[in-house]
Coordinates of C-alpha atoms and ligand atoms in Angstrom, one line a residue:
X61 CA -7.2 31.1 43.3
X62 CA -8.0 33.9 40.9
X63 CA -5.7 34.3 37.4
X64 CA -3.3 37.0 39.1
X65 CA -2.6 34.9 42.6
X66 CA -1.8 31.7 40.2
X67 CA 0.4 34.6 38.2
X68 CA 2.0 35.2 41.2
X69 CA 2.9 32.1 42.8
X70 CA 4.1 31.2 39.1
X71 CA 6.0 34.5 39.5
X72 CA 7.5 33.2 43.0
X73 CA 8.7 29.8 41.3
X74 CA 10.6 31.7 38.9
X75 CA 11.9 33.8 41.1
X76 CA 13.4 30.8 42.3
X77 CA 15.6 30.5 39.7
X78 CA 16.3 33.7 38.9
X79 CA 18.3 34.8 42.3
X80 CA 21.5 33.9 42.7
X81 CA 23.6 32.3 45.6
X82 CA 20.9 30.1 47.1
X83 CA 18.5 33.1 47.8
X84 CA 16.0 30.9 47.2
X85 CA 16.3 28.7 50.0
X86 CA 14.9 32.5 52.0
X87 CA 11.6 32.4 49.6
X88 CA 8.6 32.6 51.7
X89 CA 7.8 29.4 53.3
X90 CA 11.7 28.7 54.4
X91 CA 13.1 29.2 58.0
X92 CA 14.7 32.4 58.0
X93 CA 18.1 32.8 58.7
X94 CA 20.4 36.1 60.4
X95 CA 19.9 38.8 57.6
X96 CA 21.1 42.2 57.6
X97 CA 18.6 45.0 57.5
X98 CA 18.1 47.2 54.8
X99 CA 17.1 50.6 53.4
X100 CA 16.3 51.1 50.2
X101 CA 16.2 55.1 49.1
X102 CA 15.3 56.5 45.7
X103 CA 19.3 58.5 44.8
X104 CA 17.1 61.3 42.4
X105 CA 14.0 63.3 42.2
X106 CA 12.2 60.4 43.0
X107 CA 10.0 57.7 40.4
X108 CA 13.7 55.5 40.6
X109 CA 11.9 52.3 40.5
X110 CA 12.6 51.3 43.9
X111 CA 9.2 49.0 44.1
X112 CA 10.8 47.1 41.7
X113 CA 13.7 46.5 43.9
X114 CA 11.9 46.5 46.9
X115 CA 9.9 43.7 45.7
X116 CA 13.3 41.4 44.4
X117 CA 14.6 42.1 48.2
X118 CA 11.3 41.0 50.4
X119 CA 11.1 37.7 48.6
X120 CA 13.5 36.6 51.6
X121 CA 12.7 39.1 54.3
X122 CA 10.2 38.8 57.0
X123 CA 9.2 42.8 57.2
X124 CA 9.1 45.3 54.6
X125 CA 8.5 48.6 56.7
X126 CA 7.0 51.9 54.7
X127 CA 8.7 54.8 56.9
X128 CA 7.5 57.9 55.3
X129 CA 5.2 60.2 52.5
X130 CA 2.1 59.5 51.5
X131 CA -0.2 58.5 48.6
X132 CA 2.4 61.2 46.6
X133 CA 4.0 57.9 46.5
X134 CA 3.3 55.6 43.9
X135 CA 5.6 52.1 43.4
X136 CA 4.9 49.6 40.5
X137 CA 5.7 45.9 40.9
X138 CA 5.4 44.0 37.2
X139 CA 4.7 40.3 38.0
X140 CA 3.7 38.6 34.9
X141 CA 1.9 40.1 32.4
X142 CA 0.7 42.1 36.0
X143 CA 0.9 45.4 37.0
X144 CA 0.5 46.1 40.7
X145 CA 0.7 49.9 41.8
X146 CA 1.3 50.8 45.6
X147 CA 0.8 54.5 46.7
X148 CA 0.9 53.1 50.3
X149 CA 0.9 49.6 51.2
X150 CA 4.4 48.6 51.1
X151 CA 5.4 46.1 47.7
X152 CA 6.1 43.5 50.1
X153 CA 3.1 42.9 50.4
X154 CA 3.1 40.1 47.0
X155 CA 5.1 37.9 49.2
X156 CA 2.2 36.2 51.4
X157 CA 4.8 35.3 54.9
X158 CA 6.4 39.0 54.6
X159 CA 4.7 41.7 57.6
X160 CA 4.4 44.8 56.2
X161 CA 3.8 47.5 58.6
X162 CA 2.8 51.4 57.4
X163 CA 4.8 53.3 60.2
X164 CA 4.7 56.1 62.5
X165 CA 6.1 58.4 59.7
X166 CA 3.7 58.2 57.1
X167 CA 1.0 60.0 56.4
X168 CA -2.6 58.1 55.7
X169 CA -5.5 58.7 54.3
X170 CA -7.6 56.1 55.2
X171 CA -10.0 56.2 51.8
X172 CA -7.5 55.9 49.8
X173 CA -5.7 53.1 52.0
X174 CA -8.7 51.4 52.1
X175 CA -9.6 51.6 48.5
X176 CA -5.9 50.4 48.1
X177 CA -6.1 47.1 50.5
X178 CA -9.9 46.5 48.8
X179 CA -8.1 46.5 45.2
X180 CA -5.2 44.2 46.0
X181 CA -7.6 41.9 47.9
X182 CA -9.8 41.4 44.9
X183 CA -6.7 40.6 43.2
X184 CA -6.1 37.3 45.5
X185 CA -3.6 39.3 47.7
X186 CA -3.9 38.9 51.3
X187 CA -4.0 42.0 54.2
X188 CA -3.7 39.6 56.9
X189 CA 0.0 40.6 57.3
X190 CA -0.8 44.5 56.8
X191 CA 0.0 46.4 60.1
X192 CA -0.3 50.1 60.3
X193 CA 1.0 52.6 63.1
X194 CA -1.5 54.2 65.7
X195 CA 1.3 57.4 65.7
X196 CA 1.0 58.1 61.9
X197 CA -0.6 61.3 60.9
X198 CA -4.1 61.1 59.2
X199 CA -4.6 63.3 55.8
X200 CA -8.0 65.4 56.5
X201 CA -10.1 66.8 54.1
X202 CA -9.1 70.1 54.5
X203 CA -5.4 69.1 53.6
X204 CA -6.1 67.8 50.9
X205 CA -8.0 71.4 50.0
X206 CA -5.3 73.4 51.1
X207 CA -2.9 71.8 49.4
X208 CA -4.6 73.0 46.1
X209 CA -5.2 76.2 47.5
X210 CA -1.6 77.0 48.6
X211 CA -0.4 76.5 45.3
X212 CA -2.6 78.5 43.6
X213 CA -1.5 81.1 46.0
X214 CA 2.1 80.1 45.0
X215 CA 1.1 81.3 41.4
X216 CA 4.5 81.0 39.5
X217 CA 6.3 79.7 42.6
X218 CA 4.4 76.8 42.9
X219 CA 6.2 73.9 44.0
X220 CA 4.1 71.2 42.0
X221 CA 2.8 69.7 44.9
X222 CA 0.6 65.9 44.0
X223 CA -2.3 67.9 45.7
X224 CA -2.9 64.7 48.1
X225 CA -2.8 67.2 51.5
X226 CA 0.9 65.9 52.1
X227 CA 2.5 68.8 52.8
X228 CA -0.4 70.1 54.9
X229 CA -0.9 67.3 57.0
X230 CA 2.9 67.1 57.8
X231 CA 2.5 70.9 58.9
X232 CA -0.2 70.4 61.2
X233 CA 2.4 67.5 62.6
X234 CA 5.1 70.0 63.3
X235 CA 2.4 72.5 64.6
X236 CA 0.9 69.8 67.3
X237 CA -2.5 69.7 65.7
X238 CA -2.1 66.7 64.1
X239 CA -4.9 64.2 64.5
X240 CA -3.3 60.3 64.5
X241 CA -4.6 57.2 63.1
X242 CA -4.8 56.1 67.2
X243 CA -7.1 59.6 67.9
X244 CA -9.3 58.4 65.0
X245 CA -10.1 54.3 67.0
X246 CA -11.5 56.6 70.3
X247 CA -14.0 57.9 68.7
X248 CA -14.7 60.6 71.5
X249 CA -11.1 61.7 71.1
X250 CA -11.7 61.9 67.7
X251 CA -14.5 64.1 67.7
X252 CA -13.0 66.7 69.7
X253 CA -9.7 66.7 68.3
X254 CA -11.5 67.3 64.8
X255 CA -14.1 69.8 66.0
X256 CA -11.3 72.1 67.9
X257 CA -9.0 71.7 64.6
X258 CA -11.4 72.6 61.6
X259 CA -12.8 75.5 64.0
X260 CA -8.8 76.8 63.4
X261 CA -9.4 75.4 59.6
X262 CA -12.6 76.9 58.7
X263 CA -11.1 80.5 59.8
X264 CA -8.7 80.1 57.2
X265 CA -11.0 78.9 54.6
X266 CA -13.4 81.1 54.8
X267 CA -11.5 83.9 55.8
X268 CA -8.0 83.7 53.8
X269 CA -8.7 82.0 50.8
X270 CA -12.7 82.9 50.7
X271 CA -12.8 79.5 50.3
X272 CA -16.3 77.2 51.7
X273 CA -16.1 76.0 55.1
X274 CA -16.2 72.0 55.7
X275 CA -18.8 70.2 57.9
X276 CA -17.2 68.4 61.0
X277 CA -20.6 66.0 61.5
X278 CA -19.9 64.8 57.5
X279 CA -16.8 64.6 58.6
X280 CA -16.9 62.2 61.5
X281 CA -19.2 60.1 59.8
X282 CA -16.7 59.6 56.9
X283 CA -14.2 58.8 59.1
X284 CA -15.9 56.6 61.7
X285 CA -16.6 54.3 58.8
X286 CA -12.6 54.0 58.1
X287 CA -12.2 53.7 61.6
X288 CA -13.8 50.5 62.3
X289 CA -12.1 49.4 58.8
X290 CA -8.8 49.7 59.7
X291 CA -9.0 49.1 63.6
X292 CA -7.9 45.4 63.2
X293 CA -4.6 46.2 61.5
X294 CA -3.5 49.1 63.9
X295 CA -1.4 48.2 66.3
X296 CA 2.1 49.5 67.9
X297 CA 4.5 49.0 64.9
X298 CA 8.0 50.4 66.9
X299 CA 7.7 47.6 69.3
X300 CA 6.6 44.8 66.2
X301 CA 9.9 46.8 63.9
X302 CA 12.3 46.7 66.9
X303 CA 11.4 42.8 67.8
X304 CA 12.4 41.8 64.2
X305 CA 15.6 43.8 64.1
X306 CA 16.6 42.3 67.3
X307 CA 15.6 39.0 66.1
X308 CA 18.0 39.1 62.8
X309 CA 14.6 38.9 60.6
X310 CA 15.6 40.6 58.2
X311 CA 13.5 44.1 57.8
X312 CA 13.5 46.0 54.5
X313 CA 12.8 49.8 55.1
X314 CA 10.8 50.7 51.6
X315 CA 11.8 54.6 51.2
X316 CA 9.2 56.9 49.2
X317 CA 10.3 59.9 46.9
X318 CA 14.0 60.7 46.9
X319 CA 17.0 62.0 48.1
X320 CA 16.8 65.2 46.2
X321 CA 13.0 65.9 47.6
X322 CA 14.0 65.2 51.3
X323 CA 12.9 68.4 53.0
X324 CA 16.2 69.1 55.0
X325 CA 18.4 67.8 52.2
X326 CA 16.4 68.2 49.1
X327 CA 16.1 71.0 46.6
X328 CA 14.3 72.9 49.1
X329 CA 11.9 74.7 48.7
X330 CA 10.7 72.1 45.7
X331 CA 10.9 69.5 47.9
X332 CA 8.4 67.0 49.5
X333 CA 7.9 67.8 53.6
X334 CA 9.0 64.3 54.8
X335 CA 12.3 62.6 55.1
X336 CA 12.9 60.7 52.5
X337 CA 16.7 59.9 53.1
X338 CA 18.1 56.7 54.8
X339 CA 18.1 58.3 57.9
X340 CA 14.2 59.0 57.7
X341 CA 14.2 55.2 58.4
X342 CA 15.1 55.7 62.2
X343 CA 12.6 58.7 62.4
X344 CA 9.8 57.3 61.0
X345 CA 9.9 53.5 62.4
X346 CA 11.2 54.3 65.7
X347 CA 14.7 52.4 65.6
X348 CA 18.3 53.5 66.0
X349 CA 21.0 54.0 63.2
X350 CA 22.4 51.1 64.5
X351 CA 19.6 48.9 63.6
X352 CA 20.5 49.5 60.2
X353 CA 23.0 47.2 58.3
X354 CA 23.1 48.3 54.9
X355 CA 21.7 51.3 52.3
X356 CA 21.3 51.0 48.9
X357 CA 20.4 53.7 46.7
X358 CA 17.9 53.4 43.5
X359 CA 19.0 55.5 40.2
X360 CA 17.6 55.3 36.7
X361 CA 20.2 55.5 33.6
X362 CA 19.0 59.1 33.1
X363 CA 17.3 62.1 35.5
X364 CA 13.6 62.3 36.0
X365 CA 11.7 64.9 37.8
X366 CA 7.7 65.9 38.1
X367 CA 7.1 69.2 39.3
X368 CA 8.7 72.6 39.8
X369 CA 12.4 73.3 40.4
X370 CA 16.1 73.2 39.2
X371 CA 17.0 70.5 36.6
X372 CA 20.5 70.9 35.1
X373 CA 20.9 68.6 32.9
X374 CA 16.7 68.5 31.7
X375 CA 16.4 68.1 27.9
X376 CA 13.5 69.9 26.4
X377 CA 14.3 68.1 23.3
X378 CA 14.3 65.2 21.2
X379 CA 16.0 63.2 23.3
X380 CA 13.9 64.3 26.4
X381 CA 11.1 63.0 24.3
X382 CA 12.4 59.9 23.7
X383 CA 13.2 59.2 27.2
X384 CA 10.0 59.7 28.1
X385 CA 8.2 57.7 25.9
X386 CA 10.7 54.9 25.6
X387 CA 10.4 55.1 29.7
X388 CA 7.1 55.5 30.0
X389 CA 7.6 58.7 32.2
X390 CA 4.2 59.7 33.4
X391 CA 3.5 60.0 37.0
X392 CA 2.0 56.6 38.8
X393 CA 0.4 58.9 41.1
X394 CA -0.8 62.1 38.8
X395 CA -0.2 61.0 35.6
X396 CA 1.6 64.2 35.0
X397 CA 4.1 63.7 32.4
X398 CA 7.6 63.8 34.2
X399 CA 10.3 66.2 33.3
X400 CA 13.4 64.1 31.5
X401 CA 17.6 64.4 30.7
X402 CA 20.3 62.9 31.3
X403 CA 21.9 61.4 34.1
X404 CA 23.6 63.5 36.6
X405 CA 26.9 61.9 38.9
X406 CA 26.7 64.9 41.0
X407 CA 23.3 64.2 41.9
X408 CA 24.4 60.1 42.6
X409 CA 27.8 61.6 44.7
X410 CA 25.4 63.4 46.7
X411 CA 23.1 60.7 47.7
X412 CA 26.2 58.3 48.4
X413 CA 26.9 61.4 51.3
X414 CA 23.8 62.2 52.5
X415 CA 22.5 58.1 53.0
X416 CA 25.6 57.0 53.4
X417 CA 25.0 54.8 50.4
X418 CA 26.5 51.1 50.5
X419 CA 25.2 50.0 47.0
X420 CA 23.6 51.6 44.0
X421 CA 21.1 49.8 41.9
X422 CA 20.8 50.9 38.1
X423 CA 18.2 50.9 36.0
X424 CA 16.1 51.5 32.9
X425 CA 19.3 51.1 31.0
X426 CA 16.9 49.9 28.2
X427 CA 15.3 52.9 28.0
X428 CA 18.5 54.2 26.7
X429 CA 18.7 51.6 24.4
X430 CA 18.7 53.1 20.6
X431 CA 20.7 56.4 21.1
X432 CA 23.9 56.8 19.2
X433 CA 25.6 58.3 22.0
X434 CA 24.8 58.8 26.1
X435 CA 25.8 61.3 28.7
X436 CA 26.8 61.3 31.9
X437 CA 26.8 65.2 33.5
X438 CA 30.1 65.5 35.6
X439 CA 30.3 68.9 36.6
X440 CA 29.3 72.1 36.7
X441 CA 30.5 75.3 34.7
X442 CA 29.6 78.6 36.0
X443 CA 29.3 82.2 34.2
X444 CA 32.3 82.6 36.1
X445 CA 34.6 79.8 34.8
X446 CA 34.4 77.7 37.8
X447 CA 33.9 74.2 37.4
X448 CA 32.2 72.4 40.1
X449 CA 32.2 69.1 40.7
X450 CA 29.6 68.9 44.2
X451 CA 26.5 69.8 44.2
X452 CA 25.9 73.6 45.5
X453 CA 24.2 74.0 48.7
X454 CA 21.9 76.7 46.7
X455 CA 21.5 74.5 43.2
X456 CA 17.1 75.4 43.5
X457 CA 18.1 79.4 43.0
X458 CA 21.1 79.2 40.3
X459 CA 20.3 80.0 37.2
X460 CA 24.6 80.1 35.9
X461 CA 25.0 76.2 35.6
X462 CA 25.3 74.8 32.4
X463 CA 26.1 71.1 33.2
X464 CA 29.6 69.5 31.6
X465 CA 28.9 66.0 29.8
X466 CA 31.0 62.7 29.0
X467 CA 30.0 61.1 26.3
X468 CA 29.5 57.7 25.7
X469 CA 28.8 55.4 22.8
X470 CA 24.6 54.1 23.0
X471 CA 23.9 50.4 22.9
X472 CA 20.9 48.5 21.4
X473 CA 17.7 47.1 22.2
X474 CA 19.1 43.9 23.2
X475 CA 19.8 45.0 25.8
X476 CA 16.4 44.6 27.7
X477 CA 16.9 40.8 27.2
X478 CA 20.2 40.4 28.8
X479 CA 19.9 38.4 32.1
X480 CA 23.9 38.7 33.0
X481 CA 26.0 41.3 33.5
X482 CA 28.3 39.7 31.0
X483 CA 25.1 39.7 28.4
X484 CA 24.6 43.5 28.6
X485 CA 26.1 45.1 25.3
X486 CA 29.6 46.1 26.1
X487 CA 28.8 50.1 25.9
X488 CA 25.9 49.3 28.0
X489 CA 28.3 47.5 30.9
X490 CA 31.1 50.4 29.7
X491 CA 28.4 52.7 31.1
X492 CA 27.2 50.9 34.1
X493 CA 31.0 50.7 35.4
X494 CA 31.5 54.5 34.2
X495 CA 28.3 55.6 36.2
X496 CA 30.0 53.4 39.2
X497 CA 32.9 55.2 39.4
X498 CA 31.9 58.9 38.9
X499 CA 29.3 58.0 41.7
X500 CA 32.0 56.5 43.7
X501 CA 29.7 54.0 44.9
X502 CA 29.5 49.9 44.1
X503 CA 26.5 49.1 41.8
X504 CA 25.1 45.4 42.9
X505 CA 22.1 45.5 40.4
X506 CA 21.0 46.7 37.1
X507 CA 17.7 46.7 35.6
X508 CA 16.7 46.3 31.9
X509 CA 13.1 46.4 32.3
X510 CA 10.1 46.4 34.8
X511 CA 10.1 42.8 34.9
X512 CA 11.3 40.4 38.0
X513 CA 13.7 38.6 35.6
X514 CA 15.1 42.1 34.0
X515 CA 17.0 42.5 37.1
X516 CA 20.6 41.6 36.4
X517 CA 22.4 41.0 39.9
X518 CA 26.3 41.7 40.1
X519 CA 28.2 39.7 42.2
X520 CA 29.7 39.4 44.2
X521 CA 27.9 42.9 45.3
X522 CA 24.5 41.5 45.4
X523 CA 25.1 38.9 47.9
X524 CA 26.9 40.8 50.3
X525 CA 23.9 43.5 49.9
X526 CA 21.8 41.0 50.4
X527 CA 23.6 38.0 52.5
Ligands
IMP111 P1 4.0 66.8 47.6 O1 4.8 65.6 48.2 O2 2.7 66.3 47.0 O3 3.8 67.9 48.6 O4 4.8 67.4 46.4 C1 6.0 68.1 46.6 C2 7.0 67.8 45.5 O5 7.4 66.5 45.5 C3 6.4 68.0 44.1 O6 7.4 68.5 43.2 C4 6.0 66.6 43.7 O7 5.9 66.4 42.3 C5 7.2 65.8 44.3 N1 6.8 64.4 44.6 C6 6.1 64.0 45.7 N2 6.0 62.6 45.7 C7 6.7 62.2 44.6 C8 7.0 60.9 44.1 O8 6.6 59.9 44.6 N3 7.8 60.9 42.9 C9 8.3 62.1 42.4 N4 8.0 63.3 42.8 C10 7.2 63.4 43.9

């Protein structure tokens, strides 16, 4: 056992202690019992810190299931003095009994996948549980090129894109010349799938953006290799999902991104081009809304964006500033420094209706920790005196909001060692009721740091999240 696996099992032990209500008795290795299923969705822009719940959930689950996005994602778990950063095996993966399955939605490319598995396995983390969907889309190389080319074409409209050939790939999806991580295992299918696409490809290139043309032959060759790497974990994931959700397993579905960059209920057009909302879960894994039990939503204390588009209640200030550095707001992904302010309720109301949250799980309120005073944005005023209190169907193209704030009084650094709810500073728990109400949605966790044991659960929410 190498330093981080013995880091982790120590991890596991403490775990152990730290979960409430006899959670414990679910910790890999224990008979599994009838558990509801989950989803967990990022309630913002994204970068919520869902890995970090994620990975408190799958200690007593028996799937974690990764339904949509790409390697735009990127999900830290802090184990230790260890940092372990997912972009597309799902954070489940730490717990050595838990299946984790990549599913139909998702969109893969295999060198970075593989890079992925190859890194965590040199940690002392097992793949033998890693299963990965025939049906999901493969990122090409010319995706990934003319995802930096559209943007430049963008010019000042450009959306920000991570420029990993997301939003392409998921085009050629919805235009039926996607090629599928089950094309890419027959390698004859393969070849003439790729050779009749990049003829279409190179055309553009060449001829719209004067770009170079790419070689199909180095193309197949890089790809045969991931082929035979990944053939062992491929395997039909809808039938493996639906078999645990009829068995009462237990399945966590791991959303990527967030609400507000879904691409039917986002900020469109700055939006991602899956479906990152609760109801992506049924698209992308092949299951019915019925199969789901329960939805929590991830927020942080405050707002966080990366890229281009609206951001009401952004500070391009001090206290931006110190948000970001306090919260270490760089992208996992890009490390593009993300765009910071305070924390919005219309944004939270929104992504109660739109997943139907159950549960909202709060964090990095020790990143707010030092400020004399906090805000909370609760409407809306317009040039024309209107107050509004829902988010507006057209927020990406108005340019007349200037957001109205409750103020709160700050709390201190102390807070990041409280373990209770009871332990937070009382204008820290003053807050996390506040934010509760204006979101109109029960909060079962809050989180005051990246750590396992900064996770402060709030009963008797938690357990009947969780139970
Ligand atoms: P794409 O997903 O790379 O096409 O990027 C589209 C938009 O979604 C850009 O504004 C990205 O910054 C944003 N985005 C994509 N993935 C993430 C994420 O995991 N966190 C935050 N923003 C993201």
């Amino acid at each position: 056992m190498d330093g981080s696996t013995v880091a982790r099992r120590e991890s596991d032990a403490k775990m152990a202690n730290i979960l409430p209500n006899g959670l414990a008795d679910n910790l890999p290795g224990s008979s599994l019992r009838n558990l509801p299923n989950i989803v967990v969705v990022g309630a913002q822009w994204g970068d919520e810190a869902k890995g970090k719940i994620i990975d408190v959930l799958a200690c007593n689950r028996s799937m974690v299931v990764r339904y949509g996005g790409g390697n735009n994602a990127g999900h830290s778990v802090t184990v230790g003095d260890i940092v372990y950063k997912f972009h597309l095996i799902p954070s489940g993966v730490l717990y050595e009994k838990v299946v984790c399955v990549i599913a139909d939605g998702v969109v893969i490319d295999p060198g970075v996948l593989i890079s992925e598995m190859k890194g965590l396995e040199a940690r002392g983390i097992s793949m033998r549980n890693l299963k990965l969907s025939g049906n999901a889309h493969l990122i090409l190389p010319y995706h990934r090129t003319l995802d930096l080319l559209e943007e430049e074409r963008r010019g000042e409209s450009k959306i920000g894109t991570t420029g990993r050939g997301i939003g392409p790939a998921y085009t050629d999806k919805a235009a039926r010349i996607g090629i599928r991580v089950g094309d890419l295992l027959d390698k004859n299918r393969f070849e003439e799938r790729l050779r009749d696409v990049l003829t279409w490809k190179n055309e553009v290139l060449t001829k719209l953006y004067g770009a170079e043309p790419l070689d199909a032959d180095a193309i197949l060759l890089e790809y045969r290799g991931y082929a035979d790497y990944l053939r062992p974990y491929v395997t039909d994931t809808g039938a493996l999902v639906s078999e645990a959700v009829q068995k009462g397993n237990g399945v966590l579905f791991e959303g990527a991104q967030g609400t507000l960059l879904d691409l039917d209920q986002g900020t469109y057009p700055y939006v991602t081009s899956s479906h990152p909302i609760a109801g992506g879960a049924c698209i992308g894994t092949g299951i019915g809304p019925g199969a789901i039990d329960r939805v929590i939503g991830v927020a942080k204390s405050y707002t966080t964006r990366v890229g281009a588009g609206c951001f009401p209640t952004e500070q391009l200030n001090e206290t931006g500033h110190y948000i970001r550095e306090r919260g270490h707001e760089y992208g996992t992904t890009t490390g593009r420094p993300r765009r910071c302010g305070w924390l919005d309720a219309l944004i939270l109301r929104y992504a109660v209706q739109v997943n139907g949250l159950d549960y909202l799980s709060l964090g990095h309120l020790d990143v707010l920790a030092g400020l004399d005073e906090v805000k909370i944005c609760v409407g809306y005023h317009t040039l024309t005196g209107e107050t509004l209190t829902r988010l507006p169907s057209d927020l990406p193209f108005r340019t007349d909001l200037t957001p109205v704030y409750e103020t709160l009084p700050g709390w201190g650094v102390e807070a990041e060692y409280a373990r209770t709810f009871e332990e937070l500073p009382q204008n820290a728990q003053a807050f996390v009721r506040r934010v509760e109400e204006l979101a109109g949605v029960t909060i079962a966790s809050a989180s005051v740091g990246p750590g396992r044991e900064q996770t402060i659960f709030i009963e008797p929410h938690w357990s009947k999240l969780t139970g």
